[in-house]
């Protein structure tokens, strides 16, 4: 394995806090909490035996209240749900959100603040950390103590153990693929309370402006949570040929992914990109067609349970991480696969 572990700071013994209190920055959409935020609760749970976990939601209107109700019962470990209901949070802009985190932290003094490493969390948490004057730890994949975390470095080629020795709060983003959400829910909903926004300072909030939001309207599973991902690379050669990957994904009930080269060539939209500068996935089955296996791509999929690769070049680096590799022409193999698979 290419992986190695190193202890970066070793000044203190591993500590496990008996008591911790954690604020989870919660993303919601259409009246429900995103599963990546529930993963952040799962991560929070492993920080200490007795962790009081509060989920913070911001937004406005009925969908916020619905999402709050969902948060209150989404995981047995949630102790409290905090809701910031205001037009200022109509869109999840980083500046007002970061300011909100500062406001809540000044009042409640959490020992930890966690968000999933999604666009939402990556946008807000570092700004909030800067307002609170602490250094965040990003992309955590394992929690080995209340202040000791494992995170990938060198595009996922090594895992590094980091001990946090700074001031509280200790702020983290976690990779949701490493903290799996079970189906257990709370039988009795956690209490929901409103954040007092009377002292919310609007000065900083006005610096960014919402322009628009576009999502792909598709029946396919979400790339981040899919059990199977079928990915196409530059080897597909055109947007038209890429439809073959979509067809295969449909038959398998899989999500579609792409390399950066395929995105840059305009075969598919940017949101399908997997890798260091795209999405991180860890499905049960990852199928790569016409993908060379560049290190930046591997950074986004190497934790997949089973990796299947089809490439006409037997020396392609993707074969070094593949469990099953087939050297051949994808233009023959993919149509044959589609033909042989039963309808989904
Ligand atoms: P190529 O490397 O061109 O590979 C195409 C493959 O298709 C080849 O192996 C070829 O043998 C095979 N092929 C061709 N025709 C056929 C056929 N008929 N049948 C079977 N096989 C065929 N890349 C990412 O994917 N995600 C990222 O997040 C990302 N971030 C990056 C960040 C930085 C800072 C940089 C510098 C690069 C990043 N890249 C990323 C780009 C990365 O380095 C590679 O360029 C990219 O992953 C290559 O994509 P590819 O495998 O589709 O294309």
Coordinates of C-alpha atoms and ligand atoms in Angstrom, one line a residue:
X1 CA 0.0 0.0 0.0
X2 CA 1.1 3.5 -0.7
X3 CA -0.3 4.7 2.6
X4 CA 1.8 5.5 5.6
X5 CA 1.0 7.1 8.9
X6 CA 2.9 9.8 10.7
X7 CA 2.4 11.6 13.9
X8 CA 2.7 15.3 13.2
X9 CA 2.7 16.7 16.7
X10 CA 3.5 14.5 19.7
X11 CA 3.6 17.0 22.5
X12 CA 0.7 15.5 24.5
X13 CA -0.8 12.1 25.3
X14 CA -3.9 11.1 23.5
X15 CA -6.8 12.7 25.4
X16 CA -10.3 11.6 25.3
X17 CA -12.6 14.3 26.8
X18 CA -15.1 12.9 29.3
X19 CA -17.4 15.7 28.4
X20 CA -17.6 17.6 25.1
X21 CA -20.1 19.8 23.5
X22 CA -20.3 20.0 19.8
X23 CA -22.0 22.2 17.3
X24 CA -22.8 20.6 14.0
X25 CA -23.2 23.1 11.1
X26 CA -26.2 21.5 9.3
X27 CA -27.0 21.7 5.6
X28 CA -30.6 21.2 4.6
X29 CA -32.6 21.2 1.4
X30 CA -36.3 20.9 0.6
X31 CA -37.2 20.4 4.3
X32 CA -34.7 17.7 5.2
X33 CA -31.2 17.5 6.6
X34 CA -28.5 16.4 4.1
X35 CA -27.1 13.0 4.9
X36 CA -23.6 14.5 4.9
X37 CA -24.6 16.6 8.0
X38 CA -25.9 13.4 9.7
X39 CA -22.5 12.0 9.0
X40 CA -21.0 15.0 10.9
X41 CA -23.2 14.0 13.9
X42 CA -21.9 10.5 13.7
X43 CA -18.3 12.0 13.7
X44 CA -19.3 14.2 16.7
X45 CA -20.5 11.1 18.5
X46 CA -17.0 9.6 18.4
X47 CA -15.3 12.6 20.0
X48 CA -16.3 11.7 23.5
X49 CA -18.4 9.2 25.5
X50 CA -20.6 12.0 26.7
X51 CA -21.0 14.5 24.0
X52 CA -23.8 17.0 24.0
X53 CA -24.5 17.6 20.3
X54 CA -26.4 20.6 18.9
X55 CA -27.3 20.9 15.3
X56 CA -27.4 24.4 13.9
X57 CA -29.7 25.2 11.0
X58 CA -30.2 28.5 9.3
X59 CA -32.7 29.6 6.7
X60 CA -36.2 31.0 6.5
X61 CA -39.7 29.9 6.2
X62 CA -41.6 26.6 6.4
X63 CA -38.9 24.4 4.8
X64 CA -36.5 25.5 7.6
X65 CA -39.0 24.4 10.2
X66 CA -39.5 21.0 8.5
X67 CA -35.7 20.5 8.3
X68 CA -35.4 21.4 12.0
X69 CA -38.0 18.7 12.8
X70 CA -36.1 16.3 10.7
X71 CA -32.8 17.2 12.5
X72 CA -34.5 16.7 15.9
X73 CA -35.1 13.1 15.1
X74 CA -32.3 12.2 12.6
X75 CA -29.9 10.6 15.0
X76 CA -30.1 9.3 18.6
X77 CA -27.1 11.4 19.6
X78 CA -28.6 14.8 18.8
X79 CA -29.2 16.7 22.1
X80 CA -30.6 19.9 20.7
X81 CA -31.5 21.7 17.5
X82 CA -30.8 25.4 17.1
X83 CA -32.6 27.3 14.4
X84 CA -31.7 30.7 13.0
X85 CA -34.8 31.8 11.1
X86 CA -34.2 35.0 9.1
X87 CA -34.3 36.4 5.6
X88 CA -30.5 36.9 6.0
X89 CA -30.1 33.1 5.8
X90 CA -32.5 32.6 2.9
X91 CA -29.5 31.4 0.9
X92 CA -26.5 29.5 2.5
X93 CA -24.0 32.4 2.0
X94 CA -20.8 31.9 3.8
X95 CA -20.4 35.4 5.4
X96 CA -23.7 35.6 7.3
X97 CA -23.3 31.9 8.2
X98 CA -19.8 32.4 9.6
X99 CA -21.1 35.3 11.6
X100 CA -23.9 33.2 12.9
X101 CA -21.4 30.5 14.1
X102 CA -19.4 33.2 15.9
X103 CA -22.5 34.5 17.6
X104 CA -23.7 31.0 18.7
X105 CA -20.2 30.1 19.9
X106 CA -19.8 33.2 21.9
X107 CA -22.9 32.4 23.8
X108 CA -22.7 28.6 24.2
X109 CA -18.9 27.9 24.1
X110 CA -18.8 24.5 22.4
X111 CA -15.6 22.5 22.7
X112 CA -15.9 21.4 19.0
X113 CA -17.5 22.7 15.8
X114 CA -18.0 20.2 13.0
X115 CA -19.2 20.4 9.4
X116 CA -19.2 17.9 6.5
X117 CA -16.5 18.5 3.9
X118 CA -19.0 19.5 1.3
X119 CA -19.1 22.9 -0.6
X120 CA -21.3 24.1 2.2
X121 CA -18.9 23.2 5.0
X122 CA -15.8 24.1 3.1
X123 CA -17.2 27.5 2.5
X124 CA -18.4 28.3 6.0
X125 CA -16.1 26.6 8.5
X126 CA -12.8 28.2 7.7
X127 CA -14.4 31.6 7.7
X128 CA -16.0 30.9 11.1
X129 CA -12.6 29.6 12.3
X130 CA -11.0 32.8 11.3
X131 CA -13.6 34.9 13.2
X132 CA -13.0 32.7 16.2
X133 CA -9.2 32.9 15.8
X134 CA -8.6 29.1 15.7
X135 CA -7.0 26.9 13.0
X136 CA -9.4 24.4 11.5
X137 CA -8.5 20.8 10.6
X138 CA -10.0 19.7 7.3
X139 CA -11.1 16.5 5.6
X140 CA -10.9 14.3 8.8
X141 CA -11.4 10.6 8.0
X142 CA -11.0 9.1 11.5
X143 CA -11.3 10.4 15.0
X144 CA -8.9 8.7 17.4
X145 CA -9.4 11.0 20.4
X146 CA -11.2 14.2 21.2
X147 CA -8.2 16.1 19.9
X148 CA -6.6 13.6 17.6
X149 CA -7.6 13.1 14.0
X150 CA -6.5 11.3 10.9
X151 CA -6.7 13.1 7.6
X152 CA -5.3 12.4 4.1
X153 CA -2.3 14.3 2.7
X154 CA -0.5 14.3 -0.6
X155 CA -3.7 13.8 -2.6
X156 CA -4.7 10.8 -0.4
X157 CA -1.4 9.0 -0.8
X158 CA -0.6 9.2 2.9
X159 CA -2.7 9.4 6.1
X160 CA -1.5 11.9 8.7
X161 CA -2.4 11.8 12.4
X162 CA -2.9 15.4 13.7
X163 CA -3.1 16.3 17.3
X164 CA -4.9 19.6 18.0
X165 CA -3.2 21.7 20.6
X166 CA -4.8 25.0 19.9
X167 CA -7.5 27.0 21.7
X168 CA -11.1 25.8 21.9
X169 CA -13.2 25.4 19.9
X170 CA -11.6 22.7 17.9
X171 CA -13.0 23.0 14.4
X172 CA -13.2 20.2 11.9
X173 CA -14.6 19.3 8.5
X174 CA -15.1 15.6 8.1
X175 CA -15.4 13.4 5.0
X176 CA -18.9 12.0 5.1
X177 CA -17.8 8.8 3.3
X178 CA -15.8 7.9 6.4
X179 CA -18.6 8.3 8.9
X180 CA -21.5 6.2 7.7
X181 CA -25.0 6.9 8.7
X182 CA -27.0 4.0 10.1
X183 CA -30.8 3.9 9.8
X184 CA -31.3 4.4 13.6
X185 CA -33.3 7.5 14.4
X186 CA -34.3 9.2 17.7
X187 CA -37.5 7.9 19.1
X188 CA -38.2 11.1 21.0
X189 CA -37.4 14.3 19.1
X190 CA -34.6 16.5 20.5
X191 CA -35.7 20.0 21.7
X192 CA -35.7 22.7 19.1
X193 CA -34.8 26.3 20.1
X194 CA -34.5 29.6 18.2
X195 CA -31.2 31.4 18.1
X196 CA -31.5 35.0 19.4
X197 CA -30.5 37.1 16.4
X198 CA -31.1 40.5 18.1
X199 CA -27.3 41.1 18.3
X200 CA -26.6 39.7 14.8
X201 CA -24.2 42.1 13.1
X202 CA -25.2 42.6 9.5
X203 CA -22.1 44.6 8.4
X204 CA -20.1 41.6 7.3
X205 CA -23.1 39.8 6.1
X206 CA -23.6 42.0 3.0
X207 CA -20.4 41.3 1.2
X208 CA -21.5 38.4 -0.9
X209 CA -24.7 38.3 -3.0
X210 CA -26.8 35.4 -4.1
X211 CA -26.9 35.1 -7.9
X212 CA -28.5 31.8 -8.8
X213 CA -28.5 28.1 -8.0
X214 CA -28.6 25.4 -10.7
X215 CA -28.9 21.6 -10.1
X216 CA -29.2 18.8 -12.5
X217 CA -32.6 17.4 -12.6
X218 CA -32.0 13.7 -12.6
X219 CA -33.5 10.5 -11.2
X220 CA -30.1 9.1 -10.6
X221 CA -28.7 8.6 -7.1
X222 CA -26.6 11.4 -5.6
X223 CA -23.0 10.9 -6.4
X224 CA -21.9 11.3 -2.8
X225 CA -24.2 8.5 -1.4
X226 CA -24.5 6.1 -4.4
X227 CA -23.7 2.4 -3.8
X228 CA -22.4 2.1 -7.4
X229 CA -20.6 4.8 -9.4
X230 CA -19.9 4.5 -13.1
X231 CA -17.2 6.9 -14.3
X232 CA -16.1 7.9 -17.8
X233 CA -12.9 9.6 -18.7
X234 CA -11.4 11.2 -21.7
X235 CA -11.3 7.8 -23.4
X236 CA -15.0 8.3 -24.2
X237 CA -13.9 11.0 -26.7
X238 CA -17.2 12.9 -27.0
X239 CA -20.3 14.0 -25.1
X240 CA -22.4 11.8 -27.4
X241 CA -20.3 8.7 -26.6
X242 CA -20.6 9.6 -22.9
X243 CA -24.3 8.7 -23.0
X244 CA -23.2 5.1 -23.1
X245 CA -21.9 5.5 -19.6
X246 CA -25.2 7.1 -18.5
X247 CA -27.1 4.2 -20.1
X248 CA -24.9 1.7 -18.2
X249 CA -25.4 3.6 -15.0
X250 CA -29.2 3.6 -15.5
X251 CA -29.1 -0.2 -15.8
X252 CA -27.1 -0.6 -12.7
X253 CA -29.0 2.1 -10.7
X254 CA -25.7 3.8 -10.4
X255 CA -24.6 7.5 -10.2
X256 CA -22.5 8.9 -13.0
X257 CA -19.0 10.3 -12.4
X258 CA -16.3 11.8 -14.6
X259 CA -12.7 12.7 -14.7
X260 CA -11.6 16.3 -14.9
X261 CA -10.4 15.7 -18.4
X262 CA -13.9 14.6 -19.4
X263 CA -15.4 17.6 -17.7
X264 CA -12.9 20.0 -19.3
X265 CA -13.7 18.5 -22.7
X266 CA -17.3 19.4 -22.1
X267 CA -18.6 15.8 -22.1
X268 CA -20.5 16.4 -18.8
X269 CA -21.1 19.2 -16.3
X270 CA -18.5 20.0 -13.6
X271 CA -20.6 18.6 -10.7
X272 CA -19.9 15.1 -11.9
X273 CA -16.1 15.5 -11.4
X274 CA -14.5 13.0 -9.0
X275 CA -11.1 13.7 -7.5
X276 CA -8.9 16.0 -5.6
X277 CA -10.7 19.1 -6.9
X278 CA -14.1 17.3 -7.4
X279 CA -16.2 15.1 -5.3
X280 CA -14.9 12.3 -3.0
X281 CA -16.7 9.0 -3.3
X282 CA -16.4 5.6 -1.6
X283 CA -19.1 3.4 -3.1
X284 CA -19.4 -0.3 -2.9
X285 CA -18.6 -0.6 -6.6
X286 CA -16.7 1.9 -8.7
X287 CA -16.4 1.3 -12.4
X288 CA -14.0 3.4 -14.5
X289 CA -14.0 3.4 -18.3
X290 CA -11.4 5.2 -20.3
X291 CA -9.8 6.6 -17.1
X292 CA -6.0 6.7 -16.9
X293 CA -6.0 6.9 -13.1
X294 CA -4.1 10.1 -12.5
X295 CA -3.2 10.7 -8.8
X296 CA -5.7 13.6 -8.6
X297 CA -8.5 11.3 -9.8
X298 CA -7.5 8.5 -7.4
X299 CA -7.7 11.0 -4.5
X300 CA -11.4 11.0 -5.0
X301 CA -12.2 7.3 -5.4
X302 CA -9.5 5.1 -4.0
X303 CA -11.5 4.2 -0.9
X304 CA -14.2 2.5 -3.0
X305 CA -14.8 -1.0 -1.8
X306 CA -14.4 -2.7 -5.2
X307 CA -12.8 -1.0 -8.2
X308 CA -13.3 -2.2 -11.8
X309 CA -11.3 -0.6 -14.6
X310 CA -11.5 -0.9 -18.3
X311 CA -8.7 0.7 -20.3
X312 CA -7.0 -0.2 -23.6
X313 CA -3.6 0.6 -22.2
X314 CA -2.4 -2.2 -19.9
X315 CA 0.1 0.2 -18.3
X316 CA -2.6 2.6 -17.2
X317 CA -2.1 3.5 -13.5
X318 CA -5.8 2.8 -12.7
X319 CA -4.9 -0.9 -12.9
X320 CA -2.7 -0.4 -9.8
X321 CA -5.7 0.3 -7.6
X322 CA -8.3 -1.8 -9.5
X323 CA -9.6 -5.1 -8.0
X324 CA -10.7 -6.2 -11.4
X325 CA -9.0 -4.8 -14.6
X326 CA -9.9 -5.5 -18.2
X327 CA -7.6 -4.4 -21.0
X328 CA -9.7 -3.7 -23.9
X329 CA -11.7 -1.2 -26.0
X330 CA -14.5 0.4 -24.0
X331 CA -16.4 1.0 -27.3
X332 CA -16.8 -2.8 -27.5
X333 CA -17.0 -3.6 -23.8
X334 CA -19.6 -1.0 -22.6
X335 CA -22.2 -1.9 -25.3
X336 CA -21.7 -5.6 -24.5
X337 CA -22.2 -5.0 -20.8
X338 CA -25.3 -2.9 -21.4
X339 CA -26.7 -5.7 -23.6
X340 CA -26.0 -8.4 -21.1
X341 CA -27.3 -6.6 -18.0
X342 CA -31.0 -7.0 -17.2
X343 CA -33.2 -3.9 -17.2
X344 CA -33.0 -2.1 -13.8
Ligands
LIG1 P1 -6.5 10.7 -19.7 O1 -5.4 10.7 -18.7 O2 -6.3 11.3 -21.0 O3 -6.8 9.1 -19.9 C1 -7.7 8.6 -20.8 C2 -7.5 7.1 -20.8 O4 -8.5 6.5 -21.6 C3 -6.2 6.6 -21.2 O5 -5.6 5.8 -20.1 C4 -6.4 5.7 -22.4 O6 -5.6 4.6 -22.5 C5 -7.9 5.4 -22.2 N1 -8.6 5.1 -23.4 C6 -8.6 5.8 -24.6 N2 -9.4 5.3 -25.5 C7 -9.9 4.1 -24.9 C8 -10.8 3.1 -25.4 N3 -11.3 3.2 -26.6 N4 -11.0 2.1 -24.6 C9 -10.5 2.0 -23.4 N5 -9.7 2.9 -22.9 C10 -9.4 4.0 -23.6 N6 -8.6 14.9 -12.5 C11 -9.7 14.3 -12.0 O7 -10.2 13.3 -12.6 N7 -10.3 14.8 -10.9 C12 -9.7 15.9 -10.2 O8 -10.3 16.3 -9.2 C13 -8.5 16.5 -10.7 N8 -8.0 17.5 -10.1 C14 -6.8 18.0 -10.5 C15 -6.1 19.0 -9.8 C16 -4.9 19.5 -10.3 C17 -4.2 20.6 -9.5 C18 -4.3 19.0 -11.4 C19 -3.0 19.5 -11.9 C20 -5.0 18.0 -12.2 C21 -6.2 17.5 -11.7 N9 -6.9 16.5 -12.4 C22 -8.0 15.9 -11.9 C23 -6.4 16.1 -13.8 C24 -5.6 14.8 -13.8 O9 -4.3 15.1 -13.6 C25 -5.8 14.0 -15.1 O10 -5.4 14.9 -16.2 C26 -7.2 13.5 -15.4 O11 -7.7 12.8 -14.3 C27 -7.1 12.6 -16.6 O12 -8.4 12.2 -17.0 P2 -8.7 11.0 -17.8 O13 -8.2 9.8 -17.1 O14 -10.1 11.0 -18.3 O15 -7.8 11.3 -19.2

